[in-house]
mmCIF file of C-alpha atoms in Angstrom:
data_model
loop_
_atom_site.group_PDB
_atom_site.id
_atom_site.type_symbol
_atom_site.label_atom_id
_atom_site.label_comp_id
_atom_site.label_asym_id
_atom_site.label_seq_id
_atom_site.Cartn_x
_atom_site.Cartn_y
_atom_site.Cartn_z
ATOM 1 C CA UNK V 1 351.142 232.038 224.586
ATOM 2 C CA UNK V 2 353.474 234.886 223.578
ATOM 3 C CA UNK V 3 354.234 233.386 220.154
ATOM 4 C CA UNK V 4 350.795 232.316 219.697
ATOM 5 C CA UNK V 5 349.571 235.795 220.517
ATOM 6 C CA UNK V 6 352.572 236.894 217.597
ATOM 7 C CA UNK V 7 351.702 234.591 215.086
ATOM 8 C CA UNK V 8 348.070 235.598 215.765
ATOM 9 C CA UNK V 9 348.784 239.138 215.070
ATOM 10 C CA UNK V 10 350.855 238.231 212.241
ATOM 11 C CA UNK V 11 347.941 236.521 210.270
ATOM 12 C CA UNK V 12 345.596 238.949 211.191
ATOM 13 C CA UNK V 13 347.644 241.810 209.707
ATOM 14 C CA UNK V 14 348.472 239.971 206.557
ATOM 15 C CA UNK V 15 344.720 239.091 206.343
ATOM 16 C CA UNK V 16 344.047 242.332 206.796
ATOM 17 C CA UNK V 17 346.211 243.454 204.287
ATOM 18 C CA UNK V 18 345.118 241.040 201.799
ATOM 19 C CA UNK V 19 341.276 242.336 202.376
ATOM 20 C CA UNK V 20 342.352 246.029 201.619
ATOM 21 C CA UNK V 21 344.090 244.964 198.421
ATOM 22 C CA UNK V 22 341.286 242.854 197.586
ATOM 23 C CA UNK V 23 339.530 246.184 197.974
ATOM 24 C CA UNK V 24 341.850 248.154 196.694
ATOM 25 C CA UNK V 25 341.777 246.380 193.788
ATOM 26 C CA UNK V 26 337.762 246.063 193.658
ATOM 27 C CA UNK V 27 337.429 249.594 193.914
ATOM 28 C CA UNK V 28 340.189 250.211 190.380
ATOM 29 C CA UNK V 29 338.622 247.659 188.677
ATOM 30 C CA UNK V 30 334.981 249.423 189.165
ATOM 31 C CA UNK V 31 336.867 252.966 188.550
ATOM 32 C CA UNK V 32 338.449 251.774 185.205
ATOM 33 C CA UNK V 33 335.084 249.935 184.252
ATOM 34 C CA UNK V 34 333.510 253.128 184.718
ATOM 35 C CA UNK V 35 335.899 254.822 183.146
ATOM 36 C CA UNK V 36 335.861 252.650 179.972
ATOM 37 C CA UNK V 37 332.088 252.987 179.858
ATOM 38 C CA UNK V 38 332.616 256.937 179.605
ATOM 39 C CA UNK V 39 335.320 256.655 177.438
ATOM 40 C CA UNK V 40 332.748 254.205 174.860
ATOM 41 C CA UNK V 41 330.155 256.398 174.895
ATOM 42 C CA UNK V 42 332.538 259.922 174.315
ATOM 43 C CA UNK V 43 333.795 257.494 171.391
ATOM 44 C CA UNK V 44 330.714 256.882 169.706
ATOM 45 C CA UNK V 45 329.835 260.760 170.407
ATOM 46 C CA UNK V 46 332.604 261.601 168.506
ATOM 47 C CA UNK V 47 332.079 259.207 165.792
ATOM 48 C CA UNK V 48 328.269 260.934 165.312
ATOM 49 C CA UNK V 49 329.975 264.560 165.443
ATOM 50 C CA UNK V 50 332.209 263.191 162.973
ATOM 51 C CA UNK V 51 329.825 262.076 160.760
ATOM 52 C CA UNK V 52 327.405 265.071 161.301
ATOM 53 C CA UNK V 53 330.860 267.437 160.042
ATOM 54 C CA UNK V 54 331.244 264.857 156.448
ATOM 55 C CA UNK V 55 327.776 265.247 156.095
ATOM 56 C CA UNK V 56 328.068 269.518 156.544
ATOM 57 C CA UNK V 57 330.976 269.140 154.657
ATOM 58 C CA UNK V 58 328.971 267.657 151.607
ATOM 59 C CA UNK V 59 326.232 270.279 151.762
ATOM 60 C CA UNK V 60 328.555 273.094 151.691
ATOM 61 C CA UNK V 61 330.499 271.869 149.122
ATOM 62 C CA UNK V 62 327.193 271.359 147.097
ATOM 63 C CA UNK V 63 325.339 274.535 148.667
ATOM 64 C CA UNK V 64 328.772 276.686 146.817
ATOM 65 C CA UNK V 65 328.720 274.722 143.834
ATOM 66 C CA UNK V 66 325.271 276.005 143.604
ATOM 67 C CA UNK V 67 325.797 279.395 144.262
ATOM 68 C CA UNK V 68 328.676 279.155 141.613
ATOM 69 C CA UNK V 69 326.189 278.024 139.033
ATOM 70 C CA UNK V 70 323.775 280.295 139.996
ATOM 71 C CA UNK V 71 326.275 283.124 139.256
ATOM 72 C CA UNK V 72 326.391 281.800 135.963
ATOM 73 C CA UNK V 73 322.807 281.818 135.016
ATOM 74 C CA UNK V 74 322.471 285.185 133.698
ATOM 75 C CA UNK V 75 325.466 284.779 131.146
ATOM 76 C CA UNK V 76 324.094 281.249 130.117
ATOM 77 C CA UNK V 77 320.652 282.541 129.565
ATOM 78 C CA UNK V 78 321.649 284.964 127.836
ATOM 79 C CA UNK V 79 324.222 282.540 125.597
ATOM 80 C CA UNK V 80 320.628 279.972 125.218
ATOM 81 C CA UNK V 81 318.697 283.313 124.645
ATOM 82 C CA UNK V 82 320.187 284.427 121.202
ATOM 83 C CA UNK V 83 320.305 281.314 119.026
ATOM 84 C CA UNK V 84 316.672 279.703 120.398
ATOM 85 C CA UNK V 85 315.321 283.322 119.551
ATOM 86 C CA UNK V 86 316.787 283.374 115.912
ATOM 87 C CA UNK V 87 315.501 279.602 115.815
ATOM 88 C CA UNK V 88 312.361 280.495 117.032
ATOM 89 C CA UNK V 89 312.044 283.653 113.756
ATOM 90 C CA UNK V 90 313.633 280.975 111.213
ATOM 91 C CA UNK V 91 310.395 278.522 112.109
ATOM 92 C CA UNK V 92 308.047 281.381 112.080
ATOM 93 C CA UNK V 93 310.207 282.275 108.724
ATOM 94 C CA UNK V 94 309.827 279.007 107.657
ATOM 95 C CA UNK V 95 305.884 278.172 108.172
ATOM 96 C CA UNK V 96 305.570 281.345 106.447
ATOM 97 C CA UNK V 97 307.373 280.078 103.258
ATOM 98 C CA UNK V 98 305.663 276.893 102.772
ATOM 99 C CA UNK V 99 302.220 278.745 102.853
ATOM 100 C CA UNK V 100 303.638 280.936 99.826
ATOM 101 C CA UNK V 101 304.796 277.593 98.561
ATOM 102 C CA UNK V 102 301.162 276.309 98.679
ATOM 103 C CA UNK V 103 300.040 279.286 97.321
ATOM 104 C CA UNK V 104 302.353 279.405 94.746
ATOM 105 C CA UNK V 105 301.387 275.632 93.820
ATOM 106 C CA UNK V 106 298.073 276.375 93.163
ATOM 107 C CA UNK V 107 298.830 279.485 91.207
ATOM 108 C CA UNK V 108 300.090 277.522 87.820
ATOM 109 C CA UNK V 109 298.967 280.339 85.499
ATOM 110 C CA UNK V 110 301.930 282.307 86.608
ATOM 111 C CA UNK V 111 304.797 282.245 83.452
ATOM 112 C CA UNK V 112 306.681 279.308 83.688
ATOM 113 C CA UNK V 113 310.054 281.425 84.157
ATOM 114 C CA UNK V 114 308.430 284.056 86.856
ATOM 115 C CA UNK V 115 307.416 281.065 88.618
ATOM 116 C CA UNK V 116 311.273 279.353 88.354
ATOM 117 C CA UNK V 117 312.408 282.844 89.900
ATOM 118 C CA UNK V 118 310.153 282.879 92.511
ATOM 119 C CA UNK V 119 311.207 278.905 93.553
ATOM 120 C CA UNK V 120 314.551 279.638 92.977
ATOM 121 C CA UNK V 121 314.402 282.974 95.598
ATOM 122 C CA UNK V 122 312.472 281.037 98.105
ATOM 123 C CA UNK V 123 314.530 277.547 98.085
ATOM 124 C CA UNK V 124 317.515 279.628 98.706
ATOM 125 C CA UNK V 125 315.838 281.596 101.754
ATOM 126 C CA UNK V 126 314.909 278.392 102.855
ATOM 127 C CA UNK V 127 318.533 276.804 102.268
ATOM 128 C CA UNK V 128 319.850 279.650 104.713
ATOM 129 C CA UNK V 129 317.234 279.405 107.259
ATOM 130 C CA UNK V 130 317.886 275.705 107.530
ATOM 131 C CA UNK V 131 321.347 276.813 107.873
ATOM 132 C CA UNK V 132 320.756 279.757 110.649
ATOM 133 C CA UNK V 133 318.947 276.926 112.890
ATOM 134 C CA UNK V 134 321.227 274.254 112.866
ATOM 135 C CA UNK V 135 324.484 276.400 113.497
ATOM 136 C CA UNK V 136 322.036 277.533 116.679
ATOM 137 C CA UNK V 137 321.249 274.321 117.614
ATOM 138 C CA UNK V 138 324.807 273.009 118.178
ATOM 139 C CA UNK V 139 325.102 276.357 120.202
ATOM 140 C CA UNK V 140 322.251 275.249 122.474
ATOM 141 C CA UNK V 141 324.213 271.447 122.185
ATOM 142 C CA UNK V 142 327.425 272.945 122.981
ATOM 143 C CA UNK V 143 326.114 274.778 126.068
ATOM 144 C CA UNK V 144 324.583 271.910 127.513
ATOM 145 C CA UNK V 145 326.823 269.869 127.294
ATOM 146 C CA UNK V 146 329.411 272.187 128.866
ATOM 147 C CA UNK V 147 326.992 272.105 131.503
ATOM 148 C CA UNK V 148 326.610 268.464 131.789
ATOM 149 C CA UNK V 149 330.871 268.153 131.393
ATOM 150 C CA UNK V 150 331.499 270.374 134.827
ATOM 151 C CA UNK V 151 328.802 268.852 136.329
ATOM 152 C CA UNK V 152 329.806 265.683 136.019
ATOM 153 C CA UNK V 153 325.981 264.013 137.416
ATOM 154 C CA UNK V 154 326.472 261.294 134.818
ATOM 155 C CA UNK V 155 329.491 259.642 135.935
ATOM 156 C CA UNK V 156 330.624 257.853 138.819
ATOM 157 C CA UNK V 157 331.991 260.077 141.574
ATOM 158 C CA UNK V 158 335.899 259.219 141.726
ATOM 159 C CA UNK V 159 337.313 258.413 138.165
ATOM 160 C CA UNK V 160 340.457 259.314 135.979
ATOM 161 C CA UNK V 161 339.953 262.275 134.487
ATOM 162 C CA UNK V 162 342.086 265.022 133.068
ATOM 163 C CA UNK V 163 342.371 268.174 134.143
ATOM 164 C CA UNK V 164 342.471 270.426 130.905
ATOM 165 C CA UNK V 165 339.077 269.158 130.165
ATOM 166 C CA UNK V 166 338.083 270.809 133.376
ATOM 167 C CA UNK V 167 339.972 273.912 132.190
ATOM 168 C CA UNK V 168 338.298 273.752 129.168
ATOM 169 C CA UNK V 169 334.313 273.657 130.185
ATOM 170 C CA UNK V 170 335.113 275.915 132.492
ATOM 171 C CA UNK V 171 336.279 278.324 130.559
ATOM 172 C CA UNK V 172 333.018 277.811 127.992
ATOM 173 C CA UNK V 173 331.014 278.209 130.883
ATOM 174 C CA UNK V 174 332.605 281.154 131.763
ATOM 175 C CA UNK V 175 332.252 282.854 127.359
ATOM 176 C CA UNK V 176 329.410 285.700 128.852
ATOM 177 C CA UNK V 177 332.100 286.785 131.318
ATOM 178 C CA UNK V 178 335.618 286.923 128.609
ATOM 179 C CA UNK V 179 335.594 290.009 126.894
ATOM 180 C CA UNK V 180 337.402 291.209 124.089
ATOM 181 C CA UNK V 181 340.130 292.319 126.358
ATOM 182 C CA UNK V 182 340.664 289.590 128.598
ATOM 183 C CA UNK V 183 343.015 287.552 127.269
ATOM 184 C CA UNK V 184 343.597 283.618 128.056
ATOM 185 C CA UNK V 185 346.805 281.651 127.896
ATOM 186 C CA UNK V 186 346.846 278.406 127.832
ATOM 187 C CA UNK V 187 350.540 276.147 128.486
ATOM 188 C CA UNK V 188 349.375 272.443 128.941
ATOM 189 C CA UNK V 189 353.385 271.109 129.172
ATOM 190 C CA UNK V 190 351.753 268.134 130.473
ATOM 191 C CA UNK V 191 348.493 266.388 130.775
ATOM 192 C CA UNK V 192 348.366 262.849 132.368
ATOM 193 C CA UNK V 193 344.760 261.725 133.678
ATOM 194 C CA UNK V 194 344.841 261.390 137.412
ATOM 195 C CA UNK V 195 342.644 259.366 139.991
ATOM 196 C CA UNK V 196 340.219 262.394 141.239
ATOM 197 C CA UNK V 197 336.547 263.471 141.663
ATOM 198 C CA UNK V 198 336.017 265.348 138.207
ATOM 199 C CA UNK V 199 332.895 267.528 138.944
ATOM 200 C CA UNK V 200 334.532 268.714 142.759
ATOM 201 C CA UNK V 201 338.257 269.682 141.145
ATOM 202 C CA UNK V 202 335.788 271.394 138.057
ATOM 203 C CA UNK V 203 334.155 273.357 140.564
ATOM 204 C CA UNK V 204 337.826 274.783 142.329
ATOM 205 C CA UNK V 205 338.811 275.119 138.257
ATOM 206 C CA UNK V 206 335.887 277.305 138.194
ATOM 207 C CA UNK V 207 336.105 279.173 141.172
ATOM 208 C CA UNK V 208 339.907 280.035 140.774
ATOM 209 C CA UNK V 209 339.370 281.253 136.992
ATOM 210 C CA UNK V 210 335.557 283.256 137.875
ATOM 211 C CA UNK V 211 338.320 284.836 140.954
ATOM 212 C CA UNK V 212 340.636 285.894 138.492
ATOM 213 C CA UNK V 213 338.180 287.320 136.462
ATOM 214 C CA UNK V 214 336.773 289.644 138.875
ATOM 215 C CA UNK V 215 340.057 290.209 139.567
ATOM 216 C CA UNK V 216 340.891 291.907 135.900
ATOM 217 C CA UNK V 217 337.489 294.225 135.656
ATOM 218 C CA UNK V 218 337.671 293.053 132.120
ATOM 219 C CA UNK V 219 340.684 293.903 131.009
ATOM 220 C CA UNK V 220 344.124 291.577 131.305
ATOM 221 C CA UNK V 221 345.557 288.377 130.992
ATOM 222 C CA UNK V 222 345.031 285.194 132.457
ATOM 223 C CA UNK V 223 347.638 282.408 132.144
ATOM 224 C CA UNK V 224 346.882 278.675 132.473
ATOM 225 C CA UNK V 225 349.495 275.648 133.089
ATOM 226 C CA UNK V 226 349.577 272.299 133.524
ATOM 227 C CA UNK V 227 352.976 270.410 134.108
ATOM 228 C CA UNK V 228 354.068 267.687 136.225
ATOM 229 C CA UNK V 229 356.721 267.939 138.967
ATOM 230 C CA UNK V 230 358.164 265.526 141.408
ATOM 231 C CA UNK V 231 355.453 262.995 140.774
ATOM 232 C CA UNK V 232 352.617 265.984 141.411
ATOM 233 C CA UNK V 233 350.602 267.760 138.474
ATOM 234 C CA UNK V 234 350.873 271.524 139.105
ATOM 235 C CA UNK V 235 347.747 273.202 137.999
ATOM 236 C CA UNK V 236 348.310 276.975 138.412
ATOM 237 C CA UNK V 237 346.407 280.016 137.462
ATOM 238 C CA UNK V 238 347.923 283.155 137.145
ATOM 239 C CA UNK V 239 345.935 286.863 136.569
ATOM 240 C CA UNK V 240 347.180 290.365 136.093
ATOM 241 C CA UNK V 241 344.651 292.094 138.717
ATOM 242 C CA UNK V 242 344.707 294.029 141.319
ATOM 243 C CA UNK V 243 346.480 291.473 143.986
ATOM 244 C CA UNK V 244 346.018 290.436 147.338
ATOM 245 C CA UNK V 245 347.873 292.202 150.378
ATOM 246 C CA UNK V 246 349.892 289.977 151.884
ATOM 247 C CA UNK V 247 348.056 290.378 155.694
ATOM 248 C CA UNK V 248 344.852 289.179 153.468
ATOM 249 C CA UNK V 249 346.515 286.282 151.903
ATOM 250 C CA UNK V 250 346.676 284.548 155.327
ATOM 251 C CA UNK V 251 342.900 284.360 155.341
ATOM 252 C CA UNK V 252 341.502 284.556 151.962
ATOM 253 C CA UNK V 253 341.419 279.848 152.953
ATOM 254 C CA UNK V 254 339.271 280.771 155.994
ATOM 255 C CA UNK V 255 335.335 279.976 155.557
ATOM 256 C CA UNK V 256 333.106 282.975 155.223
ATOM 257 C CA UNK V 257 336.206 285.632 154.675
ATOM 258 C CA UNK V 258 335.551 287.334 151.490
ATOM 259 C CA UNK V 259 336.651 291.162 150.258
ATOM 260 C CA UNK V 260 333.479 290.970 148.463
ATOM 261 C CA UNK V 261 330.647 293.455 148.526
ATOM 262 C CA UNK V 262 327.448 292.067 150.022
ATOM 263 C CA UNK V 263 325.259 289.642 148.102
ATOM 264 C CA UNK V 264 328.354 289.403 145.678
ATOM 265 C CA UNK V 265 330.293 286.572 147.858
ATOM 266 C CA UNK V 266 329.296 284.226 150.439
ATOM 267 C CA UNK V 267 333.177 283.649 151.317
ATOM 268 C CA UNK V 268 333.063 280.005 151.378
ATOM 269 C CA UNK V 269 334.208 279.253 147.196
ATOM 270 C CA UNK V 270 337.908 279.223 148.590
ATOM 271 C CA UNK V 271 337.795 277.529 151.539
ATOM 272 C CA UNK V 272 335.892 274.564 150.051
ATOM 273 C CA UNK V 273 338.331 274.531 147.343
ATOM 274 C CA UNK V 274 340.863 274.327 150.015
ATOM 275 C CA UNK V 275 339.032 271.543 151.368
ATOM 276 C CA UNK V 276 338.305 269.736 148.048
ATOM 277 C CA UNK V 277 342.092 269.819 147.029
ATOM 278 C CA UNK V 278 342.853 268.493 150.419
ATOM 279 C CA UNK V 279 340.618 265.648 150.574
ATOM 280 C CA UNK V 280 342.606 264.362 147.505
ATOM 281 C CA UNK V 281 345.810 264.315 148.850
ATOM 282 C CA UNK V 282 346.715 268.049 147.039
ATOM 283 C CA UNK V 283 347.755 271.761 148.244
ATOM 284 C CA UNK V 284 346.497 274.826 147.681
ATOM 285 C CA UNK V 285 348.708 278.084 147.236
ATOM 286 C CA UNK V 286 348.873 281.400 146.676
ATOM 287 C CA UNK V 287 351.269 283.800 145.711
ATOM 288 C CA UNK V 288 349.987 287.446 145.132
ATOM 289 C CA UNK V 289 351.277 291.278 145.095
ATOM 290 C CA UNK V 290 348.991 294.220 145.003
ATOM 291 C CA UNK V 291 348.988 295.659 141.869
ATOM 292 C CA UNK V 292 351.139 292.906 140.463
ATOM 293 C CA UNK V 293 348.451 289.972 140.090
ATOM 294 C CA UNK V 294 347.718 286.678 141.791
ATOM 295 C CA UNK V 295 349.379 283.559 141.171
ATOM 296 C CA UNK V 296 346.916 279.914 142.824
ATOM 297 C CA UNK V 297 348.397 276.789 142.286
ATOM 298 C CA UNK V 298 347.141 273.621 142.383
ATOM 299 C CA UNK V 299 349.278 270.662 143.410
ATOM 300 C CA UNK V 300 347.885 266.771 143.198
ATOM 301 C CA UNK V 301 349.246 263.982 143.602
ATOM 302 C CA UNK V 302 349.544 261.568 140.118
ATOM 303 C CA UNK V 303 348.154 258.110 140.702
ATOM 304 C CA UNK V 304 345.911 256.814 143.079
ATOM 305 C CA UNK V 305 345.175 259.154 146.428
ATOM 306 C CA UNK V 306 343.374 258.160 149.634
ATOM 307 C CA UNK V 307 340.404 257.705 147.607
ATOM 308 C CA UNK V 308 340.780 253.898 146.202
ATOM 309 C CA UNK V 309 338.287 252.923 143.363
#
């Protein structure tokens, strides 16, 4: 009876203990099923956040490309505003002419060599009025198609591309800002086309040169170069203005920092460029003294980035 009573007690204990195992293990499989659930739906939380940040991302870029363009409006008009006006006189000019031309037609009792004269006078106004209009129409053509060349909205997104042309149209866009004593250097040691997005690197091009221009108060010297190094292409761009203290420099990246008076920055042009450079594999640096100028330089990498075509 005494070992049945044992073995009894035996087999109830390990039955016992098998139950709260069985439990045991009930009760961490239901915790870690819960605990994946939460874990699924924090996931796909962050995956919206994530998306709702790219899509932020791509209407502040655009929002400051905007504002960059609409900095430039005033200059441009005024660039559009001379030659369409002196097109607009010349046509006037011209209608004008061909009703003396009518007249002149119908006047055949004038002498034969006071009428030659008067031909001759008029055909050469009209030679140079002809010549006035179409000199201001390729200035019109010009400007648009700077435009059109930094804005890039007829080609494909990601693309080779080089970066001088970038240089270039920004610096055309830019003509109503350069005066006479600004002066622009231009080194292009090397120029190789690289893998990018042409109208985002166009608009840090143009935010690093407007930068340094504000930088001179119209009067200095702005140096541009383009070489490669270590398998990078070094843009840099390098002003003779006032500087940056050194406690600034740390922040001048951050979104919405700006030294700028009000209404004259919104603080974001360097921090997207920070963010543009970035997203294709590049740096962003400065190097700056007060008094002594600012130095930004562009790094990228040559060949394909993250970005594959």
């Amino acid at each position: 009876i005494a070992v049945e009573n044992n073995n009894y007690i035996r087999e109830s204990s390990q039955l016992v203990k098998e139950l709260t195992e069985a439990k045991t293990k009930e009760k961490y499989v239901k915790v870690l099923e819960e605990t994946n659930a939460q874990l699924d739906q924090k996931n796909k939380e962050l995956n919206r956040l994530f998306l709702e940040l790219q899509q932020k991302e791509g209407q502040l870029i655009h929002s400051e490309k905007m504002a960059s363009l609409g900095q430039l409006v005033a200059g441009i008009s005024h660039e559009l505003n001379n030659p369409i006006s002196f097109i607009y006189a010349n046509t006037l000019a011209l209608e004008n002419y061909l009703k003396e031309l009518e007249a002149l037609w119908g006047s055949l009792s004038l002498e034969k060599a006071e009428l030659q004269q008067r031909f001759a006078s008029i055909a050469g106004d009209l030679q140079e009025i002809i010549r006035d209009n179409l000199n201001g129409s390729k200035s019109v053509k010009e400007l648009v198609l700077n435009l059109k060349n930094f804005s890039r909205l007829d080609q494909a997104e990601w693309k080779e591309s080089r970066l001088s042309e970038g240089v270039e149209s920004s610096l055309k866009i830019l003509k109503p800002q350069l005066s006479k004593d600004i002066e622009i250097i231009k080194d292009y040691q090397a120029d190789p086309p690289i893998f990018c997005n042409p109208g985002q690197l166009n608009q840090v091009i143009l935010n690093l040169l407007s930068n340094a221009l504000q930088a001179l108060s119209g009067k200095g010297k702005i140096s541009i170069s383009l070489q490669t190094e270590a398998g990078r292409l070094i843009l840099s761009i390098a002003d003779t203005g006032y500087g940056i203290p050194e406690e600034i420099q740390q922040k001048i990246f951050d979104p919405f920092f700006t030294t700028k008076d009000v209404n004259k920055g919104t603080g974001l042009g360097l921090s997207i460029s920070y963010t543009i450079i970035k997203s294709h594999n590049g740096k962003l640096a400065v190097k700056s003294k007060p008094g002594e100028g600012s130095v930004f330089t562009v790094s990228l990498p040559l060949g394909k980035t993250l970005k594959e075509s």
